[in-house]
């Protein structure tokens, strides 16, 4: 049976490079194929595709897409996590529905997940709200500013902010402030994870 976890592992393998996809699968406690690098047939198997002979396949669209730069989880800085999430949301329903929002969920901290209900299903429901949902299938985005790294303390990991301008399919540009924190506890120890993502106008409202 093709599980959702194995489908998600294949997405990591595709978007971040096959070998890194396996390391990400391990970091996020997802199943792996047990060897690297992945083949297009293995990714096709995880995505549930088969040809007439029953062999796993990969779609032409995926096979023609240039391989992105490969990062291991420990190599990914805060900005790279944000761009990974944004790139996934630009094609939110590729290769299956809400794959982009799943990427955001997987890079979210436990605190962020808990604030939005805890489960992937509740996260996706939240992500479809008019504000956050404007990043779904957006036309483009740009990084406006990357804040300095704030050193960790005895109670939390290091923190950093990334300011992103998004051009949604409809309406004016929107600006979002992503706050990331370096996880201190296993199994994701050392990884930069999303603590919160706030629409800038809402952030100003909170300080008034």
mmCIF file with all atom_site columns, C-alpha atoms in Angstrom:
data_model
loop_
_atom_site.group_PDB
_atom_site.id
_atom_site.type_symbol
_atom_site.label_atom_id
_atom_site.label_alt_id
_atom_site.label_comp_id
_atom_site.label_asym_id
_atom_site.label_entity_id
_atom_site.label_seq_id
_atom_site.pdbx_PDB_ins_code
_atom_site.Cartn_x
_atom_site.Cartn_y
_atom_site.Cartn_z
_atom_site.occupancy
_atom_site.B_iso_or_equiv
_atom_site.pdbx_formal_charge
_atom_site.auth_seq_id
_atom_site.auth_comp_id
_atom_site.auth_asym_id
_atom_site.auth_atom_id
_atom_site.pdbx_PDB_model_num
ATOM 1   C CA . UNK A 1 1   ? 0.000  0.000  0.000   1.00 0.00 ? 1   UNK A CA 1
ATOM 2   C CA . UNK A 1 2   ? 1.275  3.485  -0.861  1.00 0.00 ? 2   UNK A CA 1
ATOM 3   C CA . UNK A 1 3   ? 1.126  5.490  2.362   1.00 0.00 ? 3   UNK A CA 1
ATOM 4   C CA . UNK A 1 4   ? 0.863  9.271  2.643   1.00 0.00 ? 4   UNK A CA 1
ATOM 5   C CA . UNK A 1 5   ? 4.211  9.290  4.427   1.00 0.00 ? 5   UNK A CA 1
ATOM 6   C CA . UNK A 1 6   ? 5.957  7.542  1.540   1.00 0.00 ? 6   UNK A CA 1
ATOM 7   C CA . UNK A 1 7   ? 4.360  9.984  -0.907  1.00 0.00 ? 7   UNK A CA 1
ATOM 8   C CA . UNK A 1 8   ? 5.683  12.862 1.188   1.00 0.00 ? 8   UNK A CA 1
ATOM 9   C CA . UNK A 1 9   ? 9.131  11.292 1.304   1.00 0.00 ? 9   UNK A CA 1
ATOM 10  C CA . UNK A 1 10  ? 9.133  11.187 -2.489  1.00 0.00 ? 10  UNK A CA 1
ATOM 11  C CA . UNK A 1 11  ? 8.262  14.862 -2.651  1.00 0.00 ? 11  UNK A CA 1
ATOM 12  C CA . UNK A 1 12  ? 11.264 15.681 -0.476  1.00 0.00 ? 12  UNK A CA 1
ATOM 13  C CA . UNK A 1 13  ? 13.433 13.491 -2.679  1.00 0.00 ? 13  UNK A CA 1
ATOM 14  C CA . UNK A 1 14  ? 12.204 15.299 -5.779  1.00 0.00 ? 14  UNK A CA 1
ATOM 15  C CA . UNK A 1 15  ? 12.353 18.888 -4.538  1.00 0.00 ? 15  UNK A CA 1
ATOM 16  C CA . UNK A 1 16  ? 15.628 18.699 -2.619  1.00 0.00 ? 16  UNK A CA 1
ATOM 17  C CA . UNK A 1 17  ? 17.609 16.071 -4.517  1.00 0.00 ? 17  UNK A CA 1
ATOM 18  C CA . UNK A 1 18  ? 17.195 12.314 -4.137  1.00 0.00 ? 18  UNK A CA 1
ATOM 19  C CA . UNK A 1 19  ? 19.985 11.650 -1.680  1.00 0.00 ? 19  UNK A CA 1
ATOM 20  C CA . UNK A 1 20  ? 18.917 14.553 0.509   1.00 0.00 ? 20  UNK A CA 1
ATOM 21  C CA . UNK A 1 21  ? 15.336 13.380 0.281   1.00 0.00 ? 21  UNK A CA 1
ATOM 22  C CA . UNK A 1 22  ? 16.358 10.214 2.089   1.00 0.00 ? 22  UNK A CA 1
ATOM 23  C CA . UNK A 1 23  ? 18.098 12.174 4.828   1.00 0.00 ? 23  UNK A CA 1
ATOM 24  C CA . UNK A 1 24  ? 15.066 14.420 5.216   1.00 0.00 ? 24  UNK A CA 1
ATOM 25  C CA . UNK A 1 25  ? 12.872 11.344 5.419   1.00 0.00 ? 25  UNK A CA 1
ATOM 26  C CA . UNK A 1 26  ? 15.017 10.105 8.280   1.00 0.00 ? 26  UNK A CA 1
ATOM 27  C CA . UNK A 1 27  ? 14.954 13.490 10.029  1.00 0.00 ? 27  UNK A CA 1
ATOM 28  C CA . UNK A 1 28  ? 11.175 13.639 9.825   1.00 0.00 ? 28  UNK A CA 1
ATOM 29  C CA . UNK A 1 29  ? 10.749 9.951  10.698  1.00 0.00 ? 29  UNK A CA 1
ATOM 30  C CA . UNK A 1 30  ? 9.359  9.053  7.290   1.00 0.00 ? 30  UNK A CA 1
ATOM 31  C CA . UNK A 1 31  ? 10.011 5.686  5.604   1.00 0.00 ? 31  UNK A CA 1
ATOM 32  C CA . UNK A 1 32  ? 12.773 5.488  3.039   1.00 0.00 ? 32  UNK A CA 1
ATOM 33  C CA . UNK A 1 33  ? 13.604 3.124  0.209   1.00 0.00 ? 33  UNK A CA 1
ATOM 34  C CA . UNK A 1 34  ? 16.713 2.002  2.084   1.00 0.00 ? 34  UNK A CA 1
ATOM 35  C CA . UNK A 1 35  ? 19.343 3.122  -0.405  1.00 0.00 ? 35  UNK A CA 1
ATOM 36  C CA . UNK A 1 36  ? 20.496 6.232  -2.233  1.00 0.00 ? 36  UNK A CA 1
ATOM 37  C CA . UNK A 1 37  ? 20.277 7.744  -4.681  1.00 0.00 ? 37  UNK A CA 1
ATOM 38  C CA . UNK A 1 38  ? 16.599 7.285  -5.530  1.00 0.00 ? 38  UNK A CA 1
ATOM 39  C CA . UNK A 1 39  ? 15.698 6.337  -9.056  1.00 0.00 ? 39  UNK A CA 1
ATOM 40  C CA . UNK A 1 40  ? 12.828 7.893  -10.961 1.00 0.00 ? 40  UNK A CA 1
ATOM 41  C CA . UNK A 1 41  ? 11.089 4.509  -10.734 1.00 0.00 ? 41  UNK A CA 1
ATOM 42  C CA . UNK A 1 42  ? 11.343 4.564  -6.941  1.00 0.00 ? 42  UNK A CA 1
ATOM 43  C CA . UNK A 1 43  ? 9.905  8.063  -6.784  1.00 0.00 ? 43  UNK A CA 1
ATOM 44  C CA . UNK A 1 44  ? 7.197  6.990  -9.211  1.00 0.00 ? 44  UNK A CA 1
ATOM 45  C CA . UNK A 1 45  ? 6.384  4.045  -6.948  1.00 0.00 ? 45  UNK A CA 1
ATOM 46  C CA . UNK A 1 46  ? 6.004  6.330  -3.946  1.00 0.00 ? 46  UNK A CA 1
ATOM 47  C CA . UNK A 1 47  ? 3.702  8.573  -5.944  1.00 0.00 ? 47  UNK A CA 1
ATOM 48  C CA . UNK A 1 48  ? 1.593  5.610  -6.953  1.00 0.00 ? 48  UNK A CA 1
ATOM 49  C CA . UNK A 1 49  ? 2.247  5.711  -10.719 1.00 0.00 ? 49  UNK A CA 1
ATOM 50  C CA . UNK A 1 50  ? 2.634  2.544  -12.809 1.00 0.00 ? 50  UNK A CA 1
ATOM 51  C CA . UNK A 1 51  ? 2.977  1.805  -16.518 1.00 0.00 ? 51  UNK A CA 1
ATOM 52  C CA . UNK A 1 52  ? 1.087  -0.871 -18.457 1.00 0.00 ? 52  UNK A CA 1
ATOM 53  C CA . UNK A 1 53  ? 3.477  -3.579 -17.270 1.00 0.00 ? 53  UNK A CA 1
ATOM 54  C CA . UNK A 1 54  ? 2.975  -2.617 -13.656 1.00 0.00 ? 54  UNK A CA 1
ATOM 55  C CA . UNK A 1 55  ? 6.376  -0.937 -13.318 1.00 0.00 ? 55  UNK A CA 1
ATOM 56  C CA . UNK A 1 56  ? 6.472  2.288  -11.274 1.00 0.00 ? 56  UNK A CA 1
ATOM 57  C CA . UNK A 1 57  ? 6.765  5.417  -13.382 1.00 0.00 ? 57  UNK A CA 1
ATOM 58  C CA . UNK A 1 58  ? 7.467  9.103  -13.006 1.00 0.00 ? 58  UNK A CA 1
ATOM 59  C CA . UNK A 1 59  ? 5.514  11.720 -14.910 1.00 0.00 ? 59  UNK A CA 1
ATOM 60  C CA . UNK A 1 60  ? 7.171  13.505 -17.871 1.00 0.00 ? 60  UNK A CA 1
ATOM 61  C CA . UNK A 1 61  ? 6.717  16.815 -16.074 1.00 0.00 ? 61  UNK A CA 1
ATOM 62  C CA . UNK A 1 62  ? 8.739  15.592 -13.107 1.00 0.00 ? 62  UNK A CA 1
ATOM 63  C CA . UNK A 1 63  ? 11.416 13.864 -15.173 1.00 0.00 ? 63  UNK A CA 1
ATOM 64  C CA . UNK A 1 64  ? 12.035 17.004 -17.245 1.00 0.00 ? 64  UNK A CA 1
ATOM 65  C CA . UNK A 1 65  ? 12.368 19.305 -14.239 1.00 0.00 ? 65  UNK A CA 1
ATOM 66  C CA . UNK A 1 66  ? 16.000 20.281 -13.532 1.00 0.00 ? 66  UNK A CA 1
ATOM 67  C CA . UNK A 1 67  ? 17.356 18.910 -10.270 1.00 0.00 ? 67  UNK A CA 1
ATOM 68  C CA . UNK A 1 68  ? 17.516 21.623 -7.592  1.00 0.00 ? 68  UNK A CA 1
ATOM 69  C CA . UNK A 1 69  ? 20.516 22.347 -5.407  1.00 0.00 ? 69  UNK A CA 1
ATOM 70  C CA . UNK A 1 70  ? 21.017 19.567 -2.882  1.00 0.00 ? 70  UNK A CA 1
ATOM 71  C CA . UNK A 1 71  ? 21.033 20.407 0.825   1.00 0.00 ? 71  UNK A CA 1
ATOM 72  C CA . UNK A 1 72  ? 21.132 18.081 3.786   1.00 0.00 ? 72  UNK A CA 1
ATOM 73  C CA . UNK A 1 73  ? 18.763 19.061 6.636   1.00 0.00 ? 73  UNK A CA 1
ATOM 74  C CA . UNK A 1 74  ? 21.638 20.322 8.766   1.00 0.00 ? 74  UNK A CA 1
ATOM 75  C CA . UNK A 1 75  ? 22.895 22.424 5.837   1.00 0.00 ? 75  UNK A CA 1
ATOM 76  C CA . UNK A 1 76  ? 19.601 24.248 5.315   1.00 0.00 ? 76  UNK A CA 1
ATOM 77  C CA . UNK A 1 77  ? 19.552 27.699 6.821   1.00 0.00 ? 77  UNK A CA 1
ATOM 78  C CA . UNK A 1 78  ? 16.409 29.639 7.729   1.00 0.00 ? 78  UNK A CA 1
ATOM 79  C CA . UNK A 1 79  ? 16.139 31.336 4.328   1.00 0.00 ? 79  UNK A CA 1
ATOM 80  C CA . UNK A 1 80  ? 16.448 28.022 2.488   1.00 0.00 ? 80  UNK A CA 1
ATOM 81  C CA . UNK A 1 81  ? 13.632 26.557 4.589   1.00 0.00 ? 81  UNK A CA 1
ATOM 82  C CA . UNK A 1 82  ? 11.401 29.496 3.667   1.00 0.00 ? 82  UNK A CA 1
ATOM 83  C CA . UNK A 1 83  ? 12.223 29.248 -0.037  1.00 0.00 ? 83  UNK A CA 1
ATOM 84  C CA . UNK A 1 84  ? 11.565 25.503 0.086   1.00 0.00 ? 84  UNK A CA 1
ATOM 85  C CA . UNK A 1 85  ? 8.119  26.178 1.562   1.00 0.00 ? 85  UNK A CA 1
ATOM 86  C CA . UNK A 1 86  ? 7.385  28.999 -0.873  1.00 0.00 ? 86  UNK A CA 1
ATOM 87  C CA . UNK A 1 87  ? 8.528  27.017 -3.913  1.00 0.00 ? 87  UNK A CA 1
ATOM 88  C CA . UNK A 1 88  ? 6.285  24.146 -2.850  1.00 0.00 ? 88  UNK A CA 1
ATOM 89  C CA . UNK A 1 89  ? 3.269  26.436 -2.378  1.00 0.00 ? 89  UNK A CA 1
ATOM 90  C CA . UNK A 1 90  ? 3.782  28.013 -5.805  1.00 0.00 ? 90  UNK A CA 1
ATOM 91  C CA . UNK A 1 91  ? 2.838  24.556 -7.139  1.00 0.00 ? 91  UNK A CA 1
ATOM 92  C CA . UNK A 1 92  ? 0.687  23.595 -4.196  1.00 0.00 ? 92  UNK A CA 1
ATOM 93  C CA . UNK A 1 93  ? -1.194 20.739 -5.853  1.00 0.00 ? 93  UNK A CA 1
ATOM 94  C CA . UNK A 1 94  ? 1.795  19.174 -7.634  1.00 0.00 ? 94  UNK A CA 1
ATOM 95  C CA . UNK A 1 95  ? 2.199  16.261 -7.698  1.00 0.00 ? 95  UNK A CA 1
ATOM 96  C CA . UNK A 1 96  ? -0.937 15.771 -5.560  1.00 0.00 ? 96  UNK A CA 1
ATOM 97  C CA . UNK A 1 97  ? -3.447 17.987 -3.780  1.00 0.00 ? 97  UNK A CA 1
ATOM 98  C CA . UNK A 1 98  ? -1.980 20.192 -1.025  1.00 0.00 ? 98  UNK A CA 1
ATOM 99  C CA . UNK A 1 99  ? 1.552  18.821 -1.409  1.00 0.00 ? 99  UNK A CA 1
ATOM 100 C CA . UNK A 1 100 ? 2.835  22.376 -0.900  1.00 0.00 ? 100 UNK A CA 1
ATOM 101 C CA . UNK A 1 101 ? 0.957  22.849 2.355   1.00 0.00 ? 101 UNK A CA 1
ATOM 102 C CA . UNK A 1 102 ? 2.285  19.470 3.528   1.00 0.00 ? 102 UNK A CA 1
ATOM 103 C CA . UNK A 1 103 ? 5.817  20.751 2.964   1.00 0.00 ? 103 UNK A CA 1
ATOM 104 C CA . UNK A 1 104 ? 5.038  23.744 5.193   1.00 0.00 ? 104 UNK A CA 1
ATOM 105 C CA . UNK A 1 105 ? 3.617  21.431 7.845   1.00 0.00 ? 105 UNK A CA 1
ATOM 106 C CA . UNK A 1 106 ? 6.705  19.234 7.801   1.00 0.00 ? 106 UNK A CA 1
ATOM 107 C CA . UNK A 1 107 ? 8.968  22.256 8.278   1.00 0.00 ? 107 UNK A CA 1
ATOM 108 C CA . UNK A 1 108 ? 6.768  23.629 11.102  1.00 0.00 ? 108 UNK A CA 1
ATOM 109 C CA . UNK A 1 109 ? 7.842  23.459 14.733  1.00 0.00 ? 109 UNK A CA 1
ATOM 110 C CA . UNK A 1 110 ? 5.823  21.512 17.285  1.00 0.00 ? 110 UNK A CA 1
ATOM 111 C CA . UNK A 1 111 ? 4.684  24.807 18.789  1.00 0.00 ? 111 UNK A CA 1
ATOM 112 C CA . UNK A 1 112 ? 3.455  26.063 15.415  1.00 0.00 ? 112 UNK A CA 1
ATOM 113 C CA . UNK A 1 113 ? 1.618  22.806 14.736  1.00 0.00 ? 113 UNK A CA 1
ATOM 114 C CA . UNK A 1 114 ? -0.015 22.811 18.164  1.00 0.00 ? 114 UNK A CA 1
ATOM 115 C CA . UNK A 1 115 ? -1.269 26.375 17.675  1.00 0.00 ? 115 UNK A CA 1
ATOM 116 C CA . UNK A 1 116 ? -3.015 25.294 14.468  1.00 0.00 ? 116 UNK A CA 1
ATOM 117 C CA . UNK A 1 117 ? -4.585 22.112 15.805  1.00 0.00 ? 117 UNK A CA 1
ATOM 118 C CA . UNK A 1 118 ? -1.686 19.654 15.721  1.00 0.00 ? 118 UNK A CA 1
ATOM 119 C CA . UNK A 1 119 ? -2.602 17.450 12.768  1.00 0.00 ? 119 UNK A CA 1
ATOM 120 C CA . UNK A 1 120 ? -1.807 17.782 9.072   1.00 0.00 ? 120 UNK A CA 1
ATOM 121 C CA . UNK A 1 121 ? -5.523 17.896 8.262   1.00 0.00 ? 121 UNK A CA 1
ATOM 122 C CA . UNK A 1 122 ? -6.119 20.817 10.632  1.00 0.00 ? 122 UNK A CA 1
ATOM 123 C CA . UNK A 1 123 ? -3.046 22.596 9.303   1.00 0.00 ? 123 UNK A CA 1
ATOM 124 C CA . UNK A 1 124 ? -4.323 22.321 5.731   1.00 0.00 ? 124 UNK A CA 1
ATOM 125 C CA . UNK A 1 125 ? -7.733 23.632 6.801   1.00 0.00 ? 125 UNK A CA 1
ATOM 126 C CA . UNK A 1 126 ? -6.024 26.645 8.391   1.00 0.00 ? 126 UNK A CA 1
ATOM 127 C CA . UNK A 1 127 ? -3.755 27.152 5.368   1.00 0.00 ? 127 UNK A CA 1
ATOM 128 C CA . UNK A 1 128 ? -6.769 27.700 3.107   1.00 0.00 ? 128 UNK A CA 1
ATOM 129 C CA . UNK A 1 129 ? -7.788 30.885 4.955   1.00 0.00 ? 129 UNK A CA 1
ATOM 130 C CA . UNK A 1 130 ? -7.814 33.983 2.699   1.00 0.00 ? 130 UNK A CA 1
ATOM 131 C CA . UNK A 1 131 ? -4.590 35.394 4.163   1.00 0.00 ? 131 UNK A CA 1
ATOM 132 C CA . UNK A 1 132 ? -2.175 32.462 4.341   1.00 0.00 ? 132 UNK A CA 1
ATOM 133 C CA . UNK A 1 133 ? -3.976 30.856 1.413   1.00 0.00 ? 133 UNK A CA 1
ATOM 134 C CA . UNK A 1 134 ? -2.993 33.758 -0.839  1.00 0.00 ? 134 UNK A CA 1
ATOM 135 C CA . UNK A 1 135 ? 0.448  32.123 -1.090  1.00 0.00 ? 135 UNK A CA 1
ATOM 136 C CA . UNK A 1 136 ? -1.120 29.034 -2.668  1.00 0.00 ? 136 UNK A CA 1
ATOM 137 C CA . UNK A 1 137 ? -0.265 28.957 -6.388  1.00 0.00 ? 137 UNK A CA 1
ATOM 138 C CA . UNK A 1 138 ? 0.947  32.566 -6.178  1.00 0.00 ? 138 UNK A CA 1
ATOM 139 C CA . UNK A 1 139 ? 2.440  34.155 -9.293  1.00 0.00 ? 139 UNK A CA 1
ATOM 140 C CA . UNK A 1 140 ? 5.807  34.876 -7.688  1.00 0.00 ? 140 UNK A CA 1
ATOM 141 C CA . UNK A 1 141 ? 7.585  35.846 -4.494  1.00 0.00 ? 141 UNK A CA 1
ATOM 142 C CA . UNK A 1 142 ? 10.766 37.608 -3.464  1.00 0.00 ? 142 UNK A CA 1
ATOM 143 C CA . UNK A 1 143 ? 12.888 37.721 -0.308  1.00 0.00 ? 143 UNK A CA 1
ATOM 144 C CA . UNK A 1 144 ? 12.911 41.295 0.966   1.00 0.00 ? 144 UNK A CA 1
ATOM 145 C CA . UNK A 1 145 ? 15.040 40.879 4.064   1.00 0.00 ? 145 UNK A CA 1
ATOM 146 C CA . UNK A 1 146 ? 16.757 38.224 6.150   1.00 0.00 ? 146 UNK A CA 1
ATOM 147 C CA . UNK A 1 147 ? 17.196 39.271 9.757   1.00 0.00 ? 147 UNK A CA 1
ATOM 148 C CA . UNK A 1 148 ? 20.279 38.542 11.863  1.00 0.00 ? 148 UNK A CA 1
ATOM 149 C CA . UNK A 1 149 ? 20.497 35.257 13.728  1.00 0.00 ? 149 UNK A CA 1
ATOM 150 C CA . UNK A 1 150 ? 19.468 35.729 17.354  1.00 0.00 ? 150 UNK A CA 1
ATOM 151 C CA . UNK A 1 151 ? 21.570 33.401 19.487  1.00 0.00 ? 151 UNK A CA 1
ATOM 152 C CA . UNK A 1 152 ? 19.857 30.600 21.343  1.00 0.00 ? 152 UNK A CA 1
ATOM 153 C CA . UNK A 1 153 ? 19.441 30.494 25.098  1.00 0.00 ? 153 UNK A CA 1
ATOM 154 C CA . UNK A 1 154 ? 18.998 27.827 27.764  1.00 0.00 ? 154 UNK A CA 1
ATOM 155 C CA . UNK A 1 155 ? 15.321 27.587 26.897  1.00 0.00 ? 155 UNK A CA 1
ATOM 156 C CA . UNK A 1 156 ? 15.182 27.954 23.107  1.00 0.00 ? 156 UNK A CA 1
ATOM 157 C CA . UNK A 1 157 ? 17.200 27.567 19.947  1.00 0.00 ? 157 UNK A CA 1
ATOM 158 C CA . UNK A 1 158 ? 18.560 30.312 17.716  1.00 0.00 ? 158 UNK A CA 1
ATOM 159 C CA . UNK A 1 159 ? 15.976 32.408 15.857  1.00 0.00 ? 159 UNK A CA 1
ATOM 160 C CA . UNK A 1 160 ? 15.863 34.300 12.557  1.00 0.00 ? 160 UNK A CA 1
ATOM 161 C CA . UNK A 1 161 ? 13.233 36.159 10.527  1.00 0.00 ? 161 UNK A CA 1
ATOM 162 C CA . UNK A 1 162 ? 12.696 36.204 6.753   1.00 0.00 ? 162 UNK A CA 1
ATOM 163 C CA . UNK A 1 163 ? 10.513 38.865 5.120   1.00 0.00 ? 163 UNK A CA 1
ATOM 164 C CA . UNK A 1 164 ? 8.811  37.740 1.908   1.00 0.00 ? 164 UNK A CA 1
ATOM 165 C CA . UNK A 1 165 ? 6.743  39.649 -0.655  1.00 0.00 ? 165 UNK A CA 1
ATOM 166 C CA . UNK A 1 166 ? 4.159  37.513 -2.440  1.00 0.00 ? 166 UNK A CA 1
ATOM 167 C CA . UNK A 1 167 ? 2.262  38.299 -5.634  1.00 0.00 ? 167 UNK A CA 1
ATOM 168 C CA . UNK A 1 168 ? -0.986 36.323 -5.340  1.00 0.00 ? 168 UNK A CA 1
ATOM 169 C CA . UNK A 1 169 ? -3.111 35.297 -8.297  1.00 0.00 ? 169 UNK A CA 1
ATOM 170 C CA . UNK A 1 170 ? -5.630 37.973 -7.339  1.00 0.00 ? 170 UNK A CA 1
ATOM 171 C CA . UNK A 1 171 ? -5.241 41.252 -5.517  1.00 0.00 ? 171 UNK A CA 1
ATOM 172 C CA . UNK A 1 172 ? -2.260 43.324 -4.425  1.00 0.00 ? 172 UNK A CA 1
ATOM 173 C CA . UNK A 1 173 ? 1.113  42.112 -3.260  1.00 0.00 ? 173 UNK A CA 1
ATOM 174 C CA . UNK A 1 174 ? 1.284  40.867 0.306   1.00 0.00 ? 174 UNK A CA 1
ATOM 175 C CA . UNK A 1 175 ? 4.196  40.732 2.708   1.00 0.00 ? 175 UNK A CA 1
ATOM 176 C CA . UNK A 1 176 ? 4.729  37.935 5.216   1.00 0.00 ? 176 UNK A CA 1
ATOM 177 C CA . UNK A 1 177 ? 7.156  37.747 8.117   1.00 0.00 ? 177 UNK A CA 1
ATOM 178 C CA . UNK A 1 178 ? 8.426  34.208 8.701   1.00 0.00 ? 178 UNK A CA 1
ATOM 179 C CA . UNK A 1 179 ? 9.999  33.492 12.092  1.00 0.00 ? 179 UNK A CA 1
ATOM 180 C CA . UNK A 1 180 ? 12.147 30.376 12.336  1.00 0.00 ? 180 UNK A CA 1
ATOM 181 C CA . UNK A 1 181 ? 13.788 28.686 15.275  1.00 0.00 ? 181 UNK A CA 1
ATOM 182 C CA . UNK A 1 182 ? 16.505 26.065 15.392  1.00 0.00 ? 182 UNK A CA 1
ATOM 183 C CA . UNK A 1 183 ? 15.153 22.921 17.041  1.00 0.00 ? 183 UNK A CA 1
ATOM 184 C CA . UNK A 1 184 ? 16.954 21.802 20.199  1.00 0.00 ? 184 UNK A CA 1
ATOM 185 C CA . UNK A 1 185 ? 15.420 18.361 20.686  1.00 0.00 ? 185 UNK A CA 1
ATOM 186 C CA . UNK A 1 186 ? 15.604 15.156 18.646  1.00 0.00 ? 186 UNK A CA 1
ATOM 187 C CA . UNK A 1 187 ? 14.551 13.835 16.223  1.00 0.00 ? 187 UNK A CA 1
ATOM 188 C CA . UNK A 1 188 ? 14.761 17.195 14.421  1.00 0.00 ? 188 UNK A CA 1
ATOM 189 C CA . UNK A 1 189 ? 17.564 18.642 16.527  1.00 0.00 ? 189 UNK A CA 1
ATOM 190 C CA . UNK A 1 190 ? 19.547 21.307 14.697  1.00 0.00 ? 190 UNK A CA 1
ATOM 191 C CA . UNK A 1 191 ? 16.974 21.883 11.936  1.00 0.00 ? 191 UNK A CA 1
ATOM 192 C CA . UNK A 1 192 ? 15.525 25.318 11.233  1.00 0.00 ? 192 UNK A CA 1
ATOM 193 C CA . UNK A 1 193 ? 11.743 25.099 11.647  1.00 0.00 ? 193 UNK A CA 1
ATOM 194 C CA . UNK A 1 194 ? 8.935  27.603 11.119  1.00 0.00 ? 194 UNK A CA 1
ATOM 195 C CA . UNK A 1 195 ? 7.712  29.064 14.400  1.00 0.00 ? 195 UNK A CA 1
ATOM 196 C CA . UNK A 1 196 ? 5.149  31.372 12.800  1.00 0.00 ? 196 UNK A CA 1
ATOM 197 C CA . UNK A 1 197 ? 4.283  33.149 9.565   1.00 0.00 ? 197 UNK A CA 1
ATOM 198 C CA . UNK A 1 198 ? 2.430  36.436 9.979   1.00 0.00 ? 198 UNK A CA 1
ATOM 199 C CA . UNK A 1 199 ? 0.916  38.753 7.367   1.00 0.00 ? 199 UNK A CA 1
ATOM 200 C CA . UNK A 1 200 ? 2.755  42.024 8.005   1.00 0.00 ? 200 UNK A CA 1
ATOM 201 C CA . UNK A 1 201 ? -0.415 44.108 8.424   1.00 0.00 ? 201 UNK A CA 1
ATOM 202 C CA . UNK A 1 202 ? -1.551 41.660 11.114  1.00 0.00 ? 202 UNK A CA 1
ATOM 203 C CA . UNK A 1 203 ? 1.841  41.923 12.795  1.00 0.00 ? 203 UNK A CA 1
ATOM 204 C CA . UNK A 1 204 ? 1.460  45.706 12.987  1.00 0.00 ? 204 UNK A CA 1
ATOM 205 C CA . UNK A 1 205 ? -2.011 45.285 14.492  1.00 0.00 ? 205 UNK A CA 1
ATOM 206 C CA . UNK A 1 206 ? -0.570 43.090 17.258  1.00 0.00 ? 206 UNK A CA 1
ATOM 207 C CA . UNK A 1 207 ? 1.869  45.815 18.293  1.00 0.00 ? 207 UNK A CA 1
ATOM 208 C CA . UNK A 1 208 ? -0.669 48.654 18.418  1.00 0.00 ? 208 UNK A CA 1
#
